[in-house]
Coordinates of C-alpha atoms and ligand atoms in Angstrom, one line a residue:
X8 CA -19.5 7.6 16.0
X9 CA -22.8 6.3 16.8
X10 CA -24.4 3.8 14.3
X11 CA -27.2 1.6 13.5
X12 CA -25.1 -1.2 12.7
X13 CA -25.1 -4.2 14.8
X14 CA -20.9 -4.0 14.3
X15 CA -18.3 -1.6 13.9
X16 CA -16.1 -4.1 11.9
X17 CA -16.6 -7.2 10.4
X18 CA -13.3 -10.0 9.3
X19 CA -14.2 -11.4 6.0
X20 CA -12.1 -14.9 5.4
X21 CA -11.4 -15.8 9.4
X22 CA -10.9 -19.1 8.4
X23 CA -8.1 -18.8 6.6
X24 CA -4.8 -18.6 7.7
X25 CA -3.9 -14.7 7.5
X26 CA -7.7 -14.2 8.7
X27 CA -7.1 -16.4 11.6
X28 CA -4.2 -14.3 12.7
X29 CA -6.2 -11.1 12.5
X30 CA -8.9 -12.6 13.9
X31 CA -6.1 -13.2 17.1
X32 CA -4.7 -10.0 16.8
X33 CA -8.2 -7.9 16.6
X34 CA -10.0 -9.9 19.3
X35 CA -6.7 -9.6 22.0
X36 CA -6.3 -5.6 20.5
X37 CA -10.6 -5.0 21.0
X38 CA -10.4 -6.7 24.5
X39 CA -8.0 -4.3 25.6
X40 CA -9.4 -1.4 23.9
X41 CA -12.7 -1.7 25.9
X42 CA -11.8 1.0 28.9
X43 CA -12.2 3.5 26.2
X44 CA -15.2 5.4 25.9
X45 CA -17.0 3.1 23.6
X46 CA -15.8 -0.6 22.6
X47 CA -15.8 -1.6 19.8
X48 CA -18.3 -4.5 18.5
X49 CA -16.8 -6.9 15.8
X50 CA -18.0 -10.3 13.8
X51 CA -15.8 -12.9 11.9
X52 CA -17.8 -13.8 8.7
X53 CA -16.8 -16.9 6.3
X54 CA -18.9 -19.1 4.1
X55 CA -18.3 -21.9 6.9
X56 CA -20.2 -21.8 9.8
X57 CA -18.4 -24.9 11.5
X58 CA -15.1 -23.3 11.0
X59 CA -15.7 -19.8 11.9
X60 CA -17.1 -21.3 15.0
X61 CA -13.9 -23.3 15.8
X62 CA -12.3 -19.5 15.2
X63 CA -14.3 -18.0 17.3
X64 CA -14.4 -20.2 20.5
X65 CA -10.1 -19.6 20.3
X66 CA -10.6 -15.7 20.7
X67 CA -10.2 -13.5 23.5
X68 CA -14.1 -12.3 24.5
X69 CA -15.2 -14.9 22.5
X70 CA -19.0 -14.4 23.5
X71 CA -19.2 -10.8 22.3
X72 CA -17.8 -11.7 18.7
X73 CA -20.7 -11.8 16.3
X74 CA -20.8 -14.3 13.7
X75 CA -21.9 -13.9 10.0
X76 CA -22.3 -16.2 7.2
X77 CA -21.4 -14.9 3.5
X78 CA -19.9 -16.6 0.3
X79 CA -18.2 -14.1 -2.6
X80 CA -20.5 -16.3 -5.5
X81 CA -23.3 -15.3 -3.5
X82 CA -23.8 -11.2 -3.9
X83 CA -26.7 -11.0 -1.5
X84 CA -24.5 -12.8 1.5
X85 CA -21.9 -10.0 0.9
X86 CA -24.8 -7.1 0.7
X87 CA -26.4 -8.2 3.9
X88 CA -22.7 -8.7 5.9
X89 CA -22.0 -5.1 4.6
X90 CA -24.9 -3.9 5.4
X91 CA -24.2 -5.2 8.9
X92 CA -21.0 -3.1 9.9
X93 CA -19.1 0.3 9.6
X94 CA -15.8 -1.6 8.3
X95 CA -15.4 -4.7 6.4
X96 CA -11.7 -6.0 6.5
X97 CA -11.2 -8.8 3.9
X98 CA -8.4 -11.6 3.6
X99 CA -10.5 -13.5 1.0
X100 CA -8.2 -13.6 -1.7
X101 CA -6.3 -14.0 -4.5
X102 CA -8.2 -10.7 -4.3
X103 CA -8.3 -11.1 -8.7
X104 CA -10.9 -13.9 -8.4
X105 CA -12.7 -13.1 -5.1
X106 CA -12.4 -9.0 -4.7
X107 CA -14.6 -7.5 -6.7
X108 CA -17.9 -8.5 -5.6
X109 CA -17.3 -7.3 -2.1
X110 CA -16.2 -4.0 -3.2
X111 CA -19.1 -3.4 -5.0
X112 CA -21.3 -4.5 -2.0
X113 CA -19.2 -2.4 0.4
X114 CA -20.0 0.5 -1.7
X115 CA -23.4 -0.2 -2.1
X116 CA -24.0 -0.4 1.8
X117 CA -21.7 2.9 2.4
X118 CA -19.9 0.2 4.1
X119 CA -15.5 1.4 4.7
X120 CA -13.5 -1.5 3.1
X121 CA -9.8 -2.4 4.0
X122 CA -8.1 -5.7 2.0
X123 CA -4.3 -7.0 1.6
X124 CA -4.2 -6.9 -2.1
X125 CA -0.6 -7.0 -3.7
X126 CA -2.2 -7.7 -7.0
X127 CA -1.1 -4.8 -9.6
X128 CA -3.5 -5.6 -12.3
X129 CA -6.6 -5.6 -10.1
X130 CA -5.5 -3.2 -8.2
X131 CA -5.3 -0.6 -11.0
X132 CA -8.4 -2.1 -12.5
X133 CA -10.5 -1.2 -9.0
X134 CA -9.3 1.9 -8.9
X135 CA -10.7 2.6 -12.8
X136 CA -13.6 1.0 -11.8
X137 CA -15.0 2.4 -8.3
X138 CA -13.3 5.6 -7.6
X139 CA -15.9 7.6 -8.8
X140 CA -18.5 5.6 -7.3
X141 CA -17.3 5.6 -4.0
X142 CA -15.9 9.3 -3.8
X143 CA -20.0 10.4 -4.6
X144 CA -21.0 7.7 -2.0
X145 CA -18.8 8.8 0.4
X146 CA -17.1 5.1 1.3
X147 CA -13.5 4.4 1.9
X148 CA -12.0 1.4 0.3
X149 CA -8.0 1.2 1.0
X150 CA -6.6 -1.9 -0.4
X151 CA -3.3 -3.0 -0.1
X152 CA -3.6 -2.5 4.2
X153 CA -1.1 -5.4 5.1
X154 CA 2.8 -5.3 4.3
X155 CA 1.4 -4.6 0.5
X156 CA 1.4 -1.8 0.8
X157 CA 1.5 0.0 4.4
X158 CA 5.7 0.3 5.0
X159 CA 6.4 1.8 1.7
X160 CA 3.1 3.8 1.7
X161 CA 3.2 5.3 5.2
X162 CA 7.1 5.4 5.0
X163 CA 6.9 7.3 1.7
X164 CA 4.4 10.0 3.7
X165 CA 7.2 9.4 6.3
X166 CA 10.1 10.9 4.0
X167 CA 8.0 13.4 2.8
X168 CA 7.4 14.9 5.6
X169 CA 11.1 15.0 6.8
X170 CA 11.5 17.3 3.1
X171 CA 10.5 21.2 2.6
X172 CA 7.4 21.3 1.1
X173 CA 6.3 22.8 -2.4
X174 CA 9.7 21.4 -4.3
X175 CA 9.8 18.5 -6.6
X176 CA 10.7 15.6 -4.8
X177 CA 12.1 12.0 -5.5
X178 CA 12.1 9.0 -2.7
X179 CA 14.2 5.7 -3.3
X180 CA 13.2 2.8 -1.1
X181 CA 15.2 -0.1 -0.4
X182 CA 13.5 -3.3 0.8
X183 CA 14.9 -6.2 3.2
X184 CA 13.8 -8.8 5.3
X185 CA 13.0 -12.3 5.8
X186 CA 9.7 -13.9 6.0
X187 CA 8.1 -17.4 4.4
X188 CA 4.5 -17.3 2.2
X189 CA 1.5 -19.0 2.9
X190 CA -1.0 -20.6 0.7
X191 CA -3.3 -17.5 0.0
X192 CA -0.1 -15.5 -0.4
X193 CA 1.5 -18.1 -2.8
X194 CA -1.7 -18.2 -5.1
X195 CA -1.8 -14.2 -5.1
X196 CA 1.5 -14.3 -6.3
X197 CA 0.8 -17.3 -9.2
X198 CA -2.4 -14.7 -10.3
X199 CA -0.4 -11.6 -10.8
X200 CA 1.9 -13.4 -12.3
X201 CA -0.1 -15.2 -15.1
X202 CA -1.5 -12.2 -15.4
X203 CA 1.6 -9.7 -15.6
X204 CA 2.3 -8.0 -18.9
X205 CA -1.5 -6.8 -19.0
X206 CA 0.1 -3.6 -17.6
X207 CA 0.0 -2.5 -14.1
X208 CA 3.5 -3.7 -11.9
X209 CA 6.6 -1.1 -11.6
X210 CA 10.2 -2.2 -12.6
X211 CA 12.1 0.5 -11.1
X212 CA 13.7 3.4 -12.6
X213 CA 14.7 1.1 -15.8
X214 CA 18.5 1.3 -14.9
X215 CA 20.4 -2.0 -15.1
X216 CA 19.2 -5.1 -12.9
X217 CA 21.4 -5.2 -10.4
X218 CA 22.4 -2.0 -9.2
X219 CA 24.9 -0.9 -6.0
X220 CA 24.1 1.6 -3.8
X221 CA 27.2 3.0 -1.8
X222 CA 25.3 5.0 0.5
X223 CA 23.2 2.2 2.2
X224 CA 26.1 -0.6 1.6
X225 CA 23.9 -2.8 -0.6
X226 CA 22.8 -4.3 -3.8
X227 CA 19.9 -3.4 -5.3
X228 CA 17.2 -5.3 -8.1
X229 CA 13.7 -3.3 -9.3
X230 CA 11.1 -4.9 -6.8
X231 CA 8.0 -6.0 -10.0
X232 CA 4.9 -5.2 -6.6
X233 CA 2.2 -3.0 -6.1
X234 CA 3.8 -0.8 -3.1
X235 CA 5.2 2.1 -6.2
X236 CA 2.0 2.3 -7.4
X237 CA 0.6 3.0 -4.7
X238 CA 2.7 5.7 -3.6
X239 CA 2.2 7.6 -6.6
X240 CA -1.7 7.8 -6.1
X241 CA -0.9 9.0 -2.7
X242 CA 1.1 11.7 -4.0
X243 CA -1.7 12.2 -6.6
X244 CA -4.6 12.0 -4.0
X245 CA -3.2 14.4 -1.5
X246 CA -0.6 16.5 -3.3
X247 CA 0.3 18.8 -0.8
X248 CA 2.1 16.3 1.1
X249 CA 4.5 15.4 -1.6
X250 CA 6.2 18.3 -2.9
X251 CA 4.8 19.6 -6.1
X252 CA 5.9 16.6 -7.8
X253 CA 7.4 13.1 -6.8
X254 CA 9.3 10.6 -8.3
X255 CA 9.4 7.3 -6.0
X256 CA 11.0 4.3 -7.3
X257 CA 11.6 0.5 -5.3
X258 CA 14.3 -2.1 -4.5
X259 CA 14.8 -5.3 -3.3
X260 CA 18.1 -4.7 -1.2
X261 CA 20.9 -7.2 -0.2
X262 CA 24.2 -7.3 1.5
X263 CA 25.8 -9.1 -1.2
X264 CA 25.7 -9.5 -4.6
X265 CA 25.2 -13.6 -4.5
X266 CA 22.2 -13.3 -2.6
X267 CA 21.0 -10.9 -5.2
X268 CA 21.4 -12.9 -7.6
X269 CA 20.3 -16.1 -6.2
X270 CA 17.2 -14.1 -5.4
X271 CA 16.9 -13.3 -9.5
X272 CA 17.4 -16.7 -10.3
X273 CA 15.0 -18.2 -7.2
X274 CA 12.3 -15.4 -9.3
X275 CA 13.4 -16.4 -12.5
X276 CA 12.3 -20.0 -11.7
X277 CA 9.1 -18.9 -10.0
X278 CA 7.9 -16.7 -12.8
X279 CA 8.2 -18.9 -15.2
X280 CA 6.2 -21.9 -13.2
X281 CA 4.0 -18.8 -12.9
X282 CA 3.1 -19.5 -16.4
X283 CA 2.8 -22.7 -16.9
X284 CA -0.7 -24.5 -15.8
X285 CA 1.6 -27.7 -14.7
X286 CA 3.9 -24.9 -12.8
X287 CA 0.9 -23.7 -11.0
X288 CA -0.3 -26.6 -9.7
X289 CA 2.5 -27.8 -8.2
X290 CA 3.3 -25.0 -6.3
X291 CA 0.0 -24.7 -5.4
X292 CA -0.1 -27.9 -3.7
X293 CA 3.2 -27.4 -1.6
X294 CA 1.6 -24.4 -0.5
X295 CA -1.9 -25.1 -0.2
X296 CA -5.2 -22.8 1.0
X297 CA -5.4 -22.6 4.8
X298 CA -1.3 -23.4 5.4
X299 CA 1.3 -20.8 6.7
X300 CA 4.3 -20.8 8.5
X301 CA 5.0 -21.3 12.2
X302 CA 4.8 -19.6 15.7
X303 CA 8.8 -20.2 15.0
X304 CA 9.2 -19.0 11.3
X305 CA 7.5 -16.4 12.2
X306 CA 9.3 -15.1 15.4
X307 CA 12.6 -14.9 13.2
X308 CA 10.7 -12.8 10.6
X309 CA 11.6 -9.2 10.3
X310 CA 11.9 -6.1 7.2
X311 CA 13.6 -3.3 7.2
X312 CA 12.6 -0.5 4.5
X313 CA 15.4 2.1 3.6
X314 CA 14.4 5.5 2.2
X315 CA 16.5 8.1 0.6
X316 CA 14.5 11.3 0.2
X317 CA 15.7 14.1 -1.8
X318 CA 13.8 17.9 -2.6
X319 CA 14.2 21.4 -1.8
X320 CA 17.8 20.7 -1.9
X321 CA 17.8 18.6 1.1
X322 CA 18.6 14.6 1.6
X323 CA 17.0 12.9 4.4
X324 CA 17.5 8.9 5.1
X325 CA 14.8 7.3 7.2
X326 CA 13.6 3.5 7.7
X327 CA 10.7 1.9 8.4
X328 CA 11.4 -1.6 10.4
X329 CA 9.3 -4.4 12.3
X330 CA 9.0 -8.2 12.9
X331 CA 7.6 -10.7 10.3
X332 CA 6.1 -9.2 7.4
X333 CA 3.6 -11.2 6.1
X334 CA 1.5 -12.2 9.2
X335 CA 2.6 -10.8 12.5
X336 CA 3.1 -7.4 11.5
X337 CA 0.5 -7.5 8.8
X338 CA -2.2 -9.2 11.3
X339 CA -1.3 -5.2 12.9
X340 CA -1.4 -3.2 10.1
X341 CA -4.8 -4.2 8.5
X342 CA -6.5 -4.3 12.3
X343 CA -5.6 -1.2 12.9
X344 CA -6.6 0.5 9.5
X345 CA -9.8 -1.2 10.2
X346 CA -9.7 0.3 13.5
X347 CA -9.1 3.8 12.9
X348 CA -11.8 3.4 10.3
X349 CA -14.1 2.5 12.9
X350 CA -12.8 4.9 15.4
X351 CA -11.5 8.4 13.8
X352 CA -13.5 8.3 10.6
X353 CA -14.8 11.9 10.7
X354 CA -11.1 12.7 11.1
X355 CA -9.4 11.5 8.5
X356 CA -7.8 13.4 4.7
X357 CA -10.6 12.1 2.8
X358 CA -14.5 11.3 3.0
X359 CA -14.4 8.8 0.1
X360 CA -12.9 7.2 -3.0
X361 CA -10.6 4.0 -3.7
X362 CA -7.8 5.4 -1.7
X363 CA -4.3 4.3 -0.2
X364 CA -3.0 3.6 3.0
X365 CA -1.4 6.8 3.5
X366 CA -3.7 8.9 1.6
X367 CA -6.9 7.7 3.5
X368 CA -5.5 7.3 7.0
X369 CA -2.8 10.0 6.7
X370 CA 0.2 10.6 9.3
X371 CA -2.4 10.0 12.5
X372 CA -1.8 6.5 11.2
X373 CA 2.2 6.4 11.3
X374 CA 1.0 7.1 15.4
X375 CA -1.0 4.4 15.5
X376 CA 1.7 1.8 13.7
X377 CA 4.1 2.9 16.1
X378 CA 2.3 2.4 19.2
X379 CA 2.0 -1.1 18.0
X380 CA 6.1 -1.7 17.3
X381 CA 6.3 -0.9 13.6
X382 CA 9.2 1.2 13.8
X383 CA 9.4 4.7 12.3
X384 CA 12.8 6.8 12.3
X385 CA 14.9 9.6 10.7
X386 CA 18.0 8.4 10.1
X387 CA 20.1 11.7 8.7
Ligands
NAP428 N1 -0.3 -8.0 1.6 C1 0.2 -8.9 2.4 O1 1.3 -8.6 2.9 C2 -0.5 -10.1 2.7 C3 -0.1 -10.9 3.7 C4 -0.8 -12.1 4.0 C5 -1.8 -12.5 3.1 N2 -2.1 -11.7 2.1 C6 -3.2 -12.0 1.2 O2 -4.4 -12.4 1.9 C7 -5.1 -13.4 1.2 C8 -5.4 -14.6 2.1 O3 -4.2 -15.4 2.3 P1 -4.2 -16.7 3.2 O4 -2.9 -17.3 3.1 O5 -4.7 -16.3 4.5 O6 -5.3 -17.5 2.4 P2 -6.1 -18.8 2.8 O7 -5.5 -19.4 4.0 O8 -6.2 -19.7 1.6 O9 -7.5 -18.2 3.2 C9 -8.4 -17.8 2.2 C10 -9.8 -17.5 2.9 O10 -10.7 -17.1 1.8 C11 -11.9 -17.8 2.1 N3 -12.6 -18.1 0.8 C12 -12.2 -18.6 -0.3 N4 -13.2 -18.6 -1.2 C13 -14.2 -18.1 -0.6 C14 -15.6 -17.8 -1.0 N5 -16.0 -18.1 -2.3 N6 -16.4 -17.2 -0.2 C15 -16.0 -16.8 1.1 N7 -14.7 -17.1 1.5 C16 -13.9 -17.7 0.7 C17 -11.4 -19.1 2.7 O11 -12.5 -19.7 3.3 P3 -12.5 -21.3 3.7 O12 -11.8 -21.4 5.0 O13 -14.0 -21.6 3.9 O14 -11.9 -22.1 2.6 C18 -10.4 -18.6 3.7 O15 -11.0 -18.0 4.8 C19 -4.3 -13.7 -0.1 O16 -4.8 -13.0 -1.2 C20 -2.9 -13.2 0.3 O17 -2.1 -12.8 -0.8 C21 -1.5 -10.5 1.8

């Protein structure tokens, strides 16, 4: 597509640690991208020019990366860094305080906007707020582009798919892996949590807490996160896809029943620091802003999504699978959103709105996630 914009896609929060590994990621992914017809031009933006330099001079093509200044309590930085690109992709977060505004400038420039939200209550509340505005201006904003919300998301479309069409449909999905938090992820949590039982989170179907589940050998709790949610605006956003009605419901699944537990009592614990000011803090500062785990955490990281489908009188298992969840594979996941943005935009399900993962990328995307080594299967 050609623009007028000095860049195709803009990082928003380089600095920090998820931003530093998409800032990796992007720059290592554009660099190879550039025998195609057209590279791609891209900027980090921050409200620290010293750091985002440091950033910068670690990247791959470092002298073609632009470089923008911008600060979420200052609405004009975040007009003017909109106004600059086709894409913004955003890791400034707990999304609750710091979303918003940028939103609202992304719209305002006709500016496409992916973030990694897994905050239920704002989530819901942007999607109240700007849908309207941003289906008449034509502008794509897709939270939730990291591993909130993009496995259960494009592996829900993935099910789907494998069903006949037209028939009511329900999915299950069933959740493992093993992955460690980092500071922006930790105080995402602490906000939805203070701020759950204003509405918003999914507890499951409302069956008991811990639940078996023959057929994948496992235990199963209701998983309180955004990715249900979501699925069920896809379903709503592009019905045809879904069967003419879907039920989708989510689990955290283990092998045994102790590690389900100790998982209920480990979230037991951590809610109810959640809500305590004291609680708060002192989490916060064994996780603080800008810390992460390891090169070697996160090699041993890996998920696994189960999905039992079920419509038209047909059952269908399939997975979704990769490597550590949180920041290797979410580094991918939100690049690449940003980059089909940037590079398919005329060709994707819908022109505007405050849409989904699957919904606003549709199944090109599952292509794109498993070029990268997200893995995408049928299992029966
Ligand atoms: N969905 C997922 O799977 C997933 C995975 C990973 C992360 N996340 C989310 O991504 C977010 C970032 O996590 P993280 O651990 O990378 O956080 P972090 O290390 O604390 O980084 C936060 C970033 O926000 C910037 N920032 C803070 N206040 C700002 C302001 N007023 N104006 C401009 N920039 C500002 C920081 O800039 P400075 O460097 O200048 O302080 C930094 O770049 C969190 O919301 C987290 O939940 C989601």
């Amino acid at each position: 597509m050609v623009s007028d914009r000095p860049y195709d896609i803009v990082l928003y929060g380089a600095t920090g640690f998820t931003g530093g590994l998409i800032a990796q990621y992007s720059s290592a992914r554009l660099a190879r991208a550039d025998s195609s017809d057209r590279a791609l031009h891209w900027a980090i933006a921050g409200r620290n020019r010293a750091k985002l330099e440091g950033v910068r001079a670690k990247l791959d093509g470092a002298g073609d990366v632009g470089l923008i200044e911008a600060d979420t309590d200052d609405p004009a930085s975040l007009r003017a860094m909109a106004s600059q690109a086709r894409v913004v992709m955003t890791t400034v977060g707990p999304y609750a305080l710091h979303g918003e505004p940028l939103i609202e400038a992304c719209i305002e420039a006709g500016t496409d906007y992916v973030d990694l939200t897994g905050e239920p209550t704002w989530w819901r509340a942007m999607v109240d707020r700007y849908h309207e505005r941003a289906v008449a201006r034509e502008v794509l904003i897709i939270p939730g582009c990291g591993f909130d919300c993009i496995p259960a998301d494009m592996g829900a479309l993935f099910t789907a798919m494998q069903l006949p069409a037209g028939q009511p449909m329900t999915i299950d999905a069933y959740m493992r892996g093993r992955g460690s938090a980092s500071g922006g992820t930790t105080a995402s949590a602490l906000e939805a949590m203070r701020g759950s039982g204003r509405g918003g989170s999914d507890r499951g179907s409302g069956q008991g807490l811990l639940t078996r589940v023959d057929a994948l050998d496992m235990w199963a709790l209701p998983s309180p996160v955004l990715d249900p949610l979501v699925v069920r605006r896809s379903a709503e956003l592009q019905p045809q896809r879904y069967g003419s009605e879907l039920r989708y419901h989510q689990y955290f699944g283990f092998r045994r029943r102790a590690e389900a537990l100790g998982a209920l009592a480990f979230f037991g614990v951590f809610y109810g620091a959640a809500k305590l000011a004291i609680g708060r803090k002192l989490i916060t500062k064994l996780r603080p802003s800008g810390s992460g785990p390891d090169q070697e955490t996160r090699d041993k990281g890996w998920f696994r999504f189960d999905f039992i489908g079920r419509g038209g009188g047909r059952e269908v298992r399939a997975h979704v699978s990769g490597g550590d969840p949180g920041y290797t594979e979410t580094s991918k996941m939100m690049s690449e959103a940003a980059i089909m943005l940037a590079e398919a935009r005329d060709e994707l399900p819908l022109r505007g709105g405050v849409a989904t993962p699957a919904a606003g990328l549709g199944p090109a995307f599952i292509d794109r996630l498993q070029a990268v080594g997200i893995e995408f299967a049928v299992d029966s």
